[in-house]
PDB file of C-alpha atoms and ligand atoms in Angstrom:
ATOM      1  CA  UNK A   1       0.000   0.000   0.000  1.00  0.00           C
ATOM      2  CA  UNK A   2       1.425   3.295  -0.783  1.00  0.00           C
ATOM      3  CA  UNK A   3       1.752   5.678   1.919  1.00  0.00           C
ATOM      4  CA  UNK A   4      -0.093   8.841   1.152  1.00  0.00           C
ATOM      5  CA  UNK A   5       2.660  12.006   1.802  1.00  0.00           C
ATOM      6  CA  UNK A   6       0.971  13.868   4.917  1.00  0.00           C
ATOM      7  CA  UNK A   7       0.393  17.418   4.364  1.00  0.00           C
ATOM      8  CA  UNK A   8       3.236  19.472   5.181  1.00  0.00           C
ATOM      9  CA  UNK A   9       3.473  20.687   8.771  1.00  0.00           C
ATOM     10  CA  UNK A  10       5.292  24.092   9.109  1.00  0.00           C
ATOM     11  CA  UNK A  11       8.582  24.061   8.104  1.00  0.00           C
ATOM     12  CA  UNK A  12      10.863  24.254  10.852  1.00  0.00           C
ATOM     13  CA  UNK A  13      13.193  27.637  10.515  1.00  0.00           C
ATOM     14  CA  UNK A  14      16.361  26.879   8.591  1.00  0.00           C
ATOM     15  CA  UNK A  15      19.079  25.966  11.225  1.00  0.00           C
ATOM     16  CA  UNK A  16      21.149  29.077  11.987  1.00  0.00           C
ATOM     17  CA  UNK A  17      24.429  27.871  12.322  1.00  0.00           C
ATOM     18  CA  UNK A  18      27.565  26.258   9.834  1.00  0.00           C
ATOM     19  CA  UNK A  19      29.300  25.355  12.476  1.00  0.00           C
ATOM     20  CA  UNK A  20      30.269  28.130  14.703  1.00  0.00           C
ATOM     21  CA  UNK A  21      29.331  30.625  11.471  1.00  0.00           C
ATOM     22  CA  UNK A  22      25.939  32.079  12.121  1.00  0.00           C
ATOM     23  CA  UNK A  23      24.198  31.826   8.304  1.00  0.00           C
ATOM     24  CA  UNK A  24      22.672  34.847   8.064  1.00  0.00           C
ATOM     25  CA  UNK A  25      25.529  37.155   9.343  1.00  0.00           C
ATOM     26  CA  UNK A  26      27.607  39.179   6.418  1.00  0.00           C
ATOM     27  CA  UNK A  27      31.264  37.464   7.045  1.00  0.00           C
ATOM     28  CA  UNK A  28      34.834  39.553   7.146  1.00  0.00           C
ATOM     29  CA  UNK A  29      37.281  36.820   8.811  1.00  0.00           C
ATOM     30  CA  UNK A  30      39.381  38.121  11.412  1.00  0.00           C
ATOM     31  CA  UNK A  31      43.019  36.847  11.834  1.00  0.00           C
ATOM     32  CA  UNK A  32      43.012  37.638  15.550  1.00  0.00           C
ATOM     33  CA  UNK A  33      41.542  34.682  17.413  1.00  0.00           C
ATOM     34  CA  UNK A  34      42.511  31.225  18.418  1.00  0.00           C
ATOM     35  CA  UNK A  35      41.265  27.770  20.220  1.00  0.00           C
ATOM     36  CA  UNK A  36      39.232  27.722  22.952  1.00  0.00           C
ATOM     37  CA  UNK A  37      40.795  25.506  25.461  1.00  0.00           C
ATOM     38  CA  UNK A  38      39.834  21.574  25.151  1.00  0.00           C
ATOM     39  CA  UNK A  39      36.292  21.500  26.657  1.00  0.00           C
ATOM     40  CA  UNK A  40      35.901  24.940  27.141  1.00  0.00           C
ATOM     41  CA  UNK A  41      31.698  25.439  28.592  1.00  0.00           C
ATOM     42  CA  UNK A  42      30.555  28.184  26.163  1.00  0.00           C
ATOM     43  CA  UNK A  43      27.779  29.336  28.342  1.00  0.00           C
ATOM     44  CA  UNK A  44      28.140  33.532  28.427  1.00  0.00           C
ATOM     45  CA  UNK A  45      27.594  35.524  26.106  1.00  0.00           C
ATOM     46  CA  UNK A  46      29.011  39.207  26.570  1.00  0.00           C
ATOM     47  CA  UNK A  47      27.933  42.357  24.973  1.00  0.00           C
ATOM     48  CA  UNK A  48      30.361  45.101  24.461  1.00  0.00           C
ATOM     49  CA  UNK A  49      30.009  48.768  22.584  1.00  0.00           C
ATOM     50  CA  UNK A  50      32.640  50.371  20.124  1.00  0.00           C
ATOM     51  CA  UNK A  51      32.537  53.221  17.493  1.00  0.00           C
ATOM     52  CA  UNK A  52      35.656  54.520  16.309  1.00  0.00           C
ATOM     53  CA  UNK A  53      36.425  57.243  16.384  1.00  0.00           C
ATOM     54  CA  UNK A  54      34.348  56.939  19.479  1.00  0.00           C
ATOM     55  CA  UNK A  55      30.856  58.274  18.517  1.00  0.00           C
ATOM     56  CA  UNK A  56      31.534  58.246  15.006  1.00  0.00           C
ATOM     57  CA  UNK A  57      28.907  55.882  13.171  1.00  0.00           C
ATOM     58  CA  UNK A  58      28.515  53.939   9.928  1.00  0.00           C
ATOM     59  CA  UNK A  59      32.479  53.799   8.753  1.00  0.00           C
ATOM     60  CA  UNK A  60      34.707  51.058   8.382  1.00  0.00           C
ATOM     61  CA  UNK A  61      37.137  51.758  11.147  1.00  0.00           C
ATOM     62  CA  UNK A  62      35.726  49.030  13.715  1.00  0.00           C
ATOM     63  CA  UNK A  63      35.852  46.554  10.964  1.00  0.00           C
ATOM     64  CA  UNK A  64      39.448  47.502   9.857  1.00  0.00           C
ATOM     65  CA  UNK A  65      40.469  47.003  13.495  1.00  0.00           C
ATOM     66  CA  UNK A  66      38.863  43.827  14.230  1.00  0.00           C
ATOM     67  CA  UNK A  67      40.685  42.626  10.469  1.00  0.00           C
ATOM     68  CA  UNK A  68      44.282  44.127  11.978  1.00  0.00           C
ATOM     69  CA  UNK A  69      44.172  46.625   8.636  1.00  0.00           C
ATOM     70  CA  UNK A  70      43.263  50.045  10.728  1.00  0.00           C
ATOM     71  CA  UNK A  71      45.248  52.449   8.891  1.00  0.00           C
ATOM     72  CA  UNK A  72      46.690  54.077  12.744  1.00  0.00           C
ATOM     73  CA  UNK A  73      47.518  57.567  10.988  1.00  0.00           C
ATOM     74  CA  UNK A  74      44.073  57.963   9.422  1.00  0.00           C
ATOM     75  CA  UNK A  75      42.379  59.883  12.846  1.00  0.00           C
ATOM     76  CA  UNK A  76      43.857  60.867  16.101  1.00  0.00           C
ATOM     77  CA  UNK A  77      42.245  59.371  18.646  1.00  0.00           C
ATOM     78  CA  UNK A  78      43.692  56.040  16.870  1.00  0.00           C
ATOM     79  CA  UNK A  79      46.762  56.759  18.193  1.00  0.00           C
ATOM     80  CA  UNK A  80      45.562  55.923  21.431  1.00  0.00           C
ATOM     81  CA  UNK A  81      44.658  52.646  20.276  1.00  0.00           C
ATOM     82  CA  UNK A  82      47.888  52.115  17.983  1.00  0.00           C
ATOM     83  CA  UNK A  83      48.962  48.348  17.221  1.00  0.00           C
ATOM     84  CA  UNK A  84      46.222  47.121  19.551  1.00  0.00           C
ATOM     85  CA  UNK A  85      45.159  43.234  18.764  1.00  0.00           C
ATOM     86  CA  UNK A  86      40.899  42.481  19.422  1.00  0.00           C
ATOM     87  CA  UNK A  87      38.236  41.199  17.812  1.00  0.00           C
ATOM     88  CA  UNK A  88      34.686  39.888  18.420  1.00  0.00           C
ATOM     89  CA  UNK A  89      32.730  37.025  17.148  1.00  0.00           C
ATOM     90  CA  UNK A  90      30.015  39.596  16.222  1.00  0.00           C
ATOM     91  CA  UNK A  91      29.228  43.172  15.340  1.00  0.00           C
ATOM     92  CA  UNK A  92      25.974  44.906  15.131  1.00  0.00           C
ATOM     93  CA  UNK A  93      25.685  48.122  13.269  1.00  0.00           C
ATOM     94  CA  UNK A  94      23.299  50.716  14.557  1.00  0.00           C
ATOM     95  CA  UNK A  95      21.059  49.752  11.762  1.00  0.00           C
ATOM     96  CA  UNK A  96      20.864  46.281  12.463  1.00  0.00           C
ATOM     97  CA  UNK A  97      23.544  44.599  10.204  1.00  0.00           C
ATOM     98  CA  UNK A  98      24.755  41.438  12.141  1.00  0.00           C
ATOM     99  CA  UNK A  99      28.554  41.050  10.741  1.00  0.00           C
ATOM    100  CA  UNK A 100      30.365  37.689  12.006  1.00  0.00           C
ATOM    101  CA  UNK A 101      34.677  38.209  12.201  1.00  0.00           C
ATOM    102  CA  UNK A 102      35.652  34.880  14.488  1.00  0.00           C
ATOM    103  CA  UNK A 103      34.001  31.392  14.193  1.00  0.00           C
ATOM    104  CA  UNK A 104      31.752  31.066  17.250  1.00  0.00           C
ATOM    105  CA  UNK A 105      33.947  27.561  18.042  1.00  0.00           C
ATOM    106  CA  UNK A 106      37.360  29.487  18.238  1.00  0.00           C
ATOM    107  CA  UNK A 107      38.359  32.426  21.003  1.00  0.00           C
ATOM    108  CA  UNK A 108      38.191  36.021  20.293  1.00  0.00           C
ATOM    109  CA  UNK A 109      40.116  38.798  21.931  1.00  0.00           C
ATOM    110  CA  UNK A 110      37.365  40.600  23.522  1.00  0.00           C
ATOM    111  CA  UNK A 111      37.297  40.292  26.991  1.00  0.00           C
ATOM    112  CA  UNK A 112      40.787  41.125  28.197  1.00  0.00           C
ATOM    113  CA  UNK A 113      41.365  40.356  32.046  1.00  0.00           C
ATOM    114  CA  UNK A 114      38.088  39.353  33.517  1.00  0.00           C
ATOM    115  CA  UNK A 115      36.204  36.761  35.404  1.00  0.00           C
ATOM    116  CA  UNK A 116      32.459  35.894  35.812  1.00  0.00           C
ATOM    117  CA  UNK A 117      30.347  33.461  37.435  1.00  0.00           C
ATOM    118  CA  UNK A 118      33.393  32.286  39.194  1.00  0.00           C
ATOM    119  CA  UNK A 119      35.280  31.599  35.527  1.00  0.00           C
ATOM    120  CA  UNK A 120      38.394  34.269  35.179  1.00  0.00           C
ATOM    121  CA  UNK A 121      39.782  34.547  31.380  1.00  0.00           C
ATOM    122  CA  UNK A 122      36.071  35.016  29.720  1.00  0.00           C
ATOM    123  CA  UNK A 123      37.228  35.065  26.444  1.00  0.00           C
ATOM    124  CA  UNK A 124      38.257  30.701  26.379  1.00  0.00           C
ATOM    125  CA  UNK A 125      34.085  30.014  27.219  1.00  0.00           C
ATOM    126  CA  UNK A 126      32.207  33.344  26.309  1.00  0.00           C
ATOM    127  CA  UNK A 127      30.763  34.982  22.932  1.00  0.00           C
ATOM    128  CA  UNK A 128      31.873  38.757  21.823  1.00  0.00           C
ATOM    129  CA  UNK A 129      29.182  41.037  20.415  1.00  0.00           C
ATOM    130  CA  UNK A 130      29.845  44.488  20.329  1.00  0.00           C
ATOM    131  CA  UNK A 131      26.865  46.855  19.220  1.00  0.00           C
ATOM    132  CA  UNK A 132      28.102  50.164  17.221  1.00  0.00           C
ATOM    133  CA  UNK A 133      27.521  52.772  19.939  1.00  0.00           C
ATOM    134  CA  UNK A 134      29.144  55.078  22.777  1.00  0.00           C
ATOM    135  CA  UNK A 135      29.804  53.760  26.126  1.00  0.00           C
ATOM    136  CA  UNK A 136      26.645  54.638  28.516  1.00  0.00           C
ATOM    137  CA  UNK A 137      24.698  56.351  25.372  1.00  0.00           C
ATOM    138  CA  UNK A 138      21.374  54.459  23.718  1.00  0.00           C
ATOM    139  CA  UNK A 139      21.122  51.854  21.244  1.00  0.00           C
ATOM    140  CA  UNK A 140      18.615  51.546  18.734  1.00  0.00           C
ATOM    141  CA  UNK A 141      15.536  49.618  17.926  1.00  0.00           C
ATOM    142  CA  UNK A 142      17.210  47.618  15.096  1.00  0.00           C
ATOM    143  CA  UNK A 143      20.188  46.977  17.302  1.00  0.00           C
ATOM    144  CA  UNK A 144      17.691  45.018  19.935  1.00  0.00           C
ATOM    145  CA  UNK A 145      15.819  43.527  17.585  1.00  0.00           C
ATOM    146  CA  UNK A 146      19.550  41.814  15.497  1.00  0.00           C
ATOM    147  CA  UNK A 147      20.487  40.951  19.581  1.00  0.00           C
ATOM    148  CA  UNK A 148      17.622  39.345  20.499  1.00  0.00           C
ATOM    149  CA  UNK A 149      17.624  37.066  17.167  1.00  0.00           C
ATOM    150  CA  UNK A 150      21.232  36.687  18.073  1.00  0.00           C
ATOM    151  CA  UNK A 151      21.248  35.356  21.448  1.00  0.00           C
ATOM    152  CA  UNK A 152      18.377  32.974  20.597  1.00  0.00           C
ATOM    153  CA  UNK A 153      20.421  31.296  17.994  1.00  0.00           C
ATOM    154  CA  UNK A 154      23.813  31.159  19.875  1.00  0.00           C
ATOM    155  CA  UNK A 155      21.038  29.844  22.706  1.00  0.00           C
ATOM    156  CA  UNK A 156      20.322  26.840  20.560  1.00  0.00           C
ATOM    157  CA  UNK A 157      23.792  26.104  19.537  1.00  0.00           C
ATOM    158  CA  UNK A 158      25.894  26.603  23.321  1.00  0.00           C
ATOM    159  CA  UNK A 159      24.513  25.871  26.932  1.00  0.00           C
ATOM    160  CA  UNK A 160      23.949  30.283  27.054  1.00  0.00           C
ATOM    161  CA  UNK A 161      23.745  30.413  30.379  1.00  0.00           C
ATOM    162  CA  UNK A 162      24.520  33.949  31.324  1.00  0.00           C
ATOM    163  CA  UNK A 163      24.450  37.196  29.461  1.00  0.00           C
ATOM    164  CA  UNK A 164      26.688  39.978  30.559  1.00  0.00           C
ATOM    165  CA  UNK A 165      28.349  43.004  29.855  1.00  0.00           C
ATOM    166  CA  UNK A 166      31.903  43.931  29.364  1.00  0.00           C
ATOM    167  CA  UNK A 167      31.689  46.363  32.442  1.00  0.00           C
ATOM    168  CA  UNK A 168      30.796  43.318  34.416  1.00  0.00           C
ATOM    169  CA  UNK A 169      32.954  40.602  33.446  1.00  0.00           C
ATOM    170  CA  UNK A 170      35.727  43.341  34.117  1.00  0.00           C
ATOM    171  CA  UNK A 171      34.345  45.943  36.357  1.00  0.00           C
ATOM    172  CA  UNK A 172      36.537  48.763  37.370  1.00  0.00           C
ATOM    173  CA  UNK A 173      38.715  48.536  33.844  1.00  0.00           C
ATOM    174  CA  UNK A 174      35.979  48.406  31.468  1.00  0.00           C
ATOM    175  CA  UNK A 175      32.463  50.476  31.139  1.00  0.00           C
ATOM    176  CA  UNK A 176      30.903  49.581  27.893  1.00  0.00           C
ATOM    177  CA  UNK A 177      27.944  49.296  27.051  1.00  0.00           C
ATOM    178  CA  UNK A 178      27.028  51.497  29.956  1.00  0.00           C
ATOM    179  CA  UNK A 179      23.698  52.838  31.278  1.00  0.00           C
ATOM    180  CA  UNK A 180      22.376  53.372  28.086  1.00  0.00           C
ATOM    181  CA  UNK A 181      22.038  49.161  27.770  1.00  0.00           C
ATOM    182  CA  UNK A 182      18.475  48.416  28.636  1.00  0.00           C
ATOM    183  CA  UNK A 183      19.068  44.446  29.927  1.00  0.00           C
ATOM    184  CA  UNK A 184      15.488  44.595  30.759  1.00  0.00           C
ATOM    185  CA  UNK A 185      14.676  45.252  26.813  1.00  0.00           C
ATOM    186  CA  UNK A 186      17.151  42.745  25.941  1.00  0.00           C
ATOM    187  CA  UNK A 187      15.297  39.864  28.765  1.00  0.00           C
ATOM    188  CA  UNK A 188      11.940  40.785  27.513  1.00  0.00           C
ATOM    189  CA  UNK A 189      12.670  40.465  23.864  1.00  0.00           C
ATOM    190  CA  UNK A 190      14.468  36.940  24.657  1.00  0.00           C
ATOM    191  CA  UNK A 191      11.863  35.871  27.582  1.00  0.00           C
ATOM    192  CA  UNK A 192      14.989  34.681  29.178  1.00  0.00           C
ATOM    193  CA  UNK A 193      15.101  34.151  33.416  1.00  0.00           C
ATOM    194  CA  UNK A 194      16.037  37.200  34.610  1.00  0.00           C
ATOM    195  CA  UNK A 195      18.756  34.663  36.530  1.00  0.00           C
ATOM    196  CA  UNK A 196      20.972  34.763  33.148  1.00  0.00           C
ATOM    197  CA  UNK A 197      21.470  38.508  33.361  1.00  0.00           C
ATOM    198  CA  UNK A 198      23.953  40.685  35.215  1.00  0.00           C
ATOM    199  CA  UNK A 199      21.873  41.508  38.993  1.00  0.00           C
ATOM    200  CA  UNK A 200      22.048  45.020  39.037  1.00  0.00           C
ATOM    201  CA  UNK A 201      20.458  45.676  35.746  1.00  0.00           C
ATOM    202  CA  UNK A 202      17.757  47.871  36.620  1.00  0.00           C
ATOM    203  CA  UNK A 203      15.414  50.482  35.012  1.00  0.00           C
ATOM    204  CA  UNK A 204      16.787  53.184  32.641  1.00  0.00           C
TER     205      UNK A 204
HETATM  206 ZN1   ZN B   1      34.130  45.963  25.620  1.00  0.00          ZN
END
């Protein structure tokens, strides 16, 4: 007897992920990361701000740093910054635009000297997205909205247990993204615990 084909149910989203490449992200591959340590527990994901020059939106400047091709001469204030070696897994333009740099599998060079939930070195077992903004200043609509999406998918792909900013994986040395983070905005749009997000993260 032949089996009838049952009606399609819904089509379940296209999986998110090629490996540690997140499918819908526009790619520029960064040369400055490296392994994670042998089971390393990706469970945090932390959330950073960056414009360069700082305030300055829309250019190419946080991209040329994170691909080690900033020309140092080109402002000022890079000076300050001269020769310096980072990178995230993920950038979010104030528009939106979800860029990848490092493989979500290998370690980027966003953290620094930090520790959280009792882990120090964040950057072997934690996930770098910095949003296009100004320490302690808003972000925008489109930003939350990219975030959100963001965090759901690394959320199906790593045990995301906690969610965290730079200023509190390395408090005293680093501020971003400030007061003008909503992390309320950021747990409603996720419908996460409120248990996965930094404790002091109150009203703005
Ligand atoms: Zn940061």
């Amino acid at each position: 007897m032949a089996t009838a084909k049952a009606p399609r149910e819904a089509r379940p989203a296209p999986a998110a992920w090629d490996g540690g490449w997140h499918r819908r992200a526009r790619v520029q591959a960064s040369p400055h990361f490296g392994p994670r340590p042998d089971h390393a527990q990706i469970d945090l994901i932390v959330i950073h701000s960056i414009s360069l020059p700082p305030g300055v939106y829309g250019g190419q400047a946080v991209h040329d740093l994170f691909m080690n091709r900033l020309d140092w001469d080109a402002h000022p204030y890079f000076q300050s910054i001269r020769g310096l070696q980072v990178s995230a897994h993920f950038f979010i333009t104030r528009r939106g635009a979800l860029w990848q740099f490092v493989d979500c599998d290998q370690r980027a060079w966003h953290a620094g000297r930090s520790a959280y939930r009792g882990r120090s070195e964040c950057n072997d077992d934690s996930v770098g997205i910095e949003l296009e903004g100004l320490e302690g200043q808003r972000f925008t609509a489109s930003q939350y909205r990219t975030l959100a999406r963001l965090c759901a998918d690394l959320g199906q792909r790593y045990p995301i247990a906690h969610v965290a900013g730079h200023e509190h994986i390395a408090p005293g040395r680093k501020g971003d993204p400030g007061a003008g983070f909503d992390w309320q905005r950021l747990q409603g749009l996720l419908g996460w615990p409120a248990k996965r997000f930094p404790q002091h993260a109150g009203s703005h």
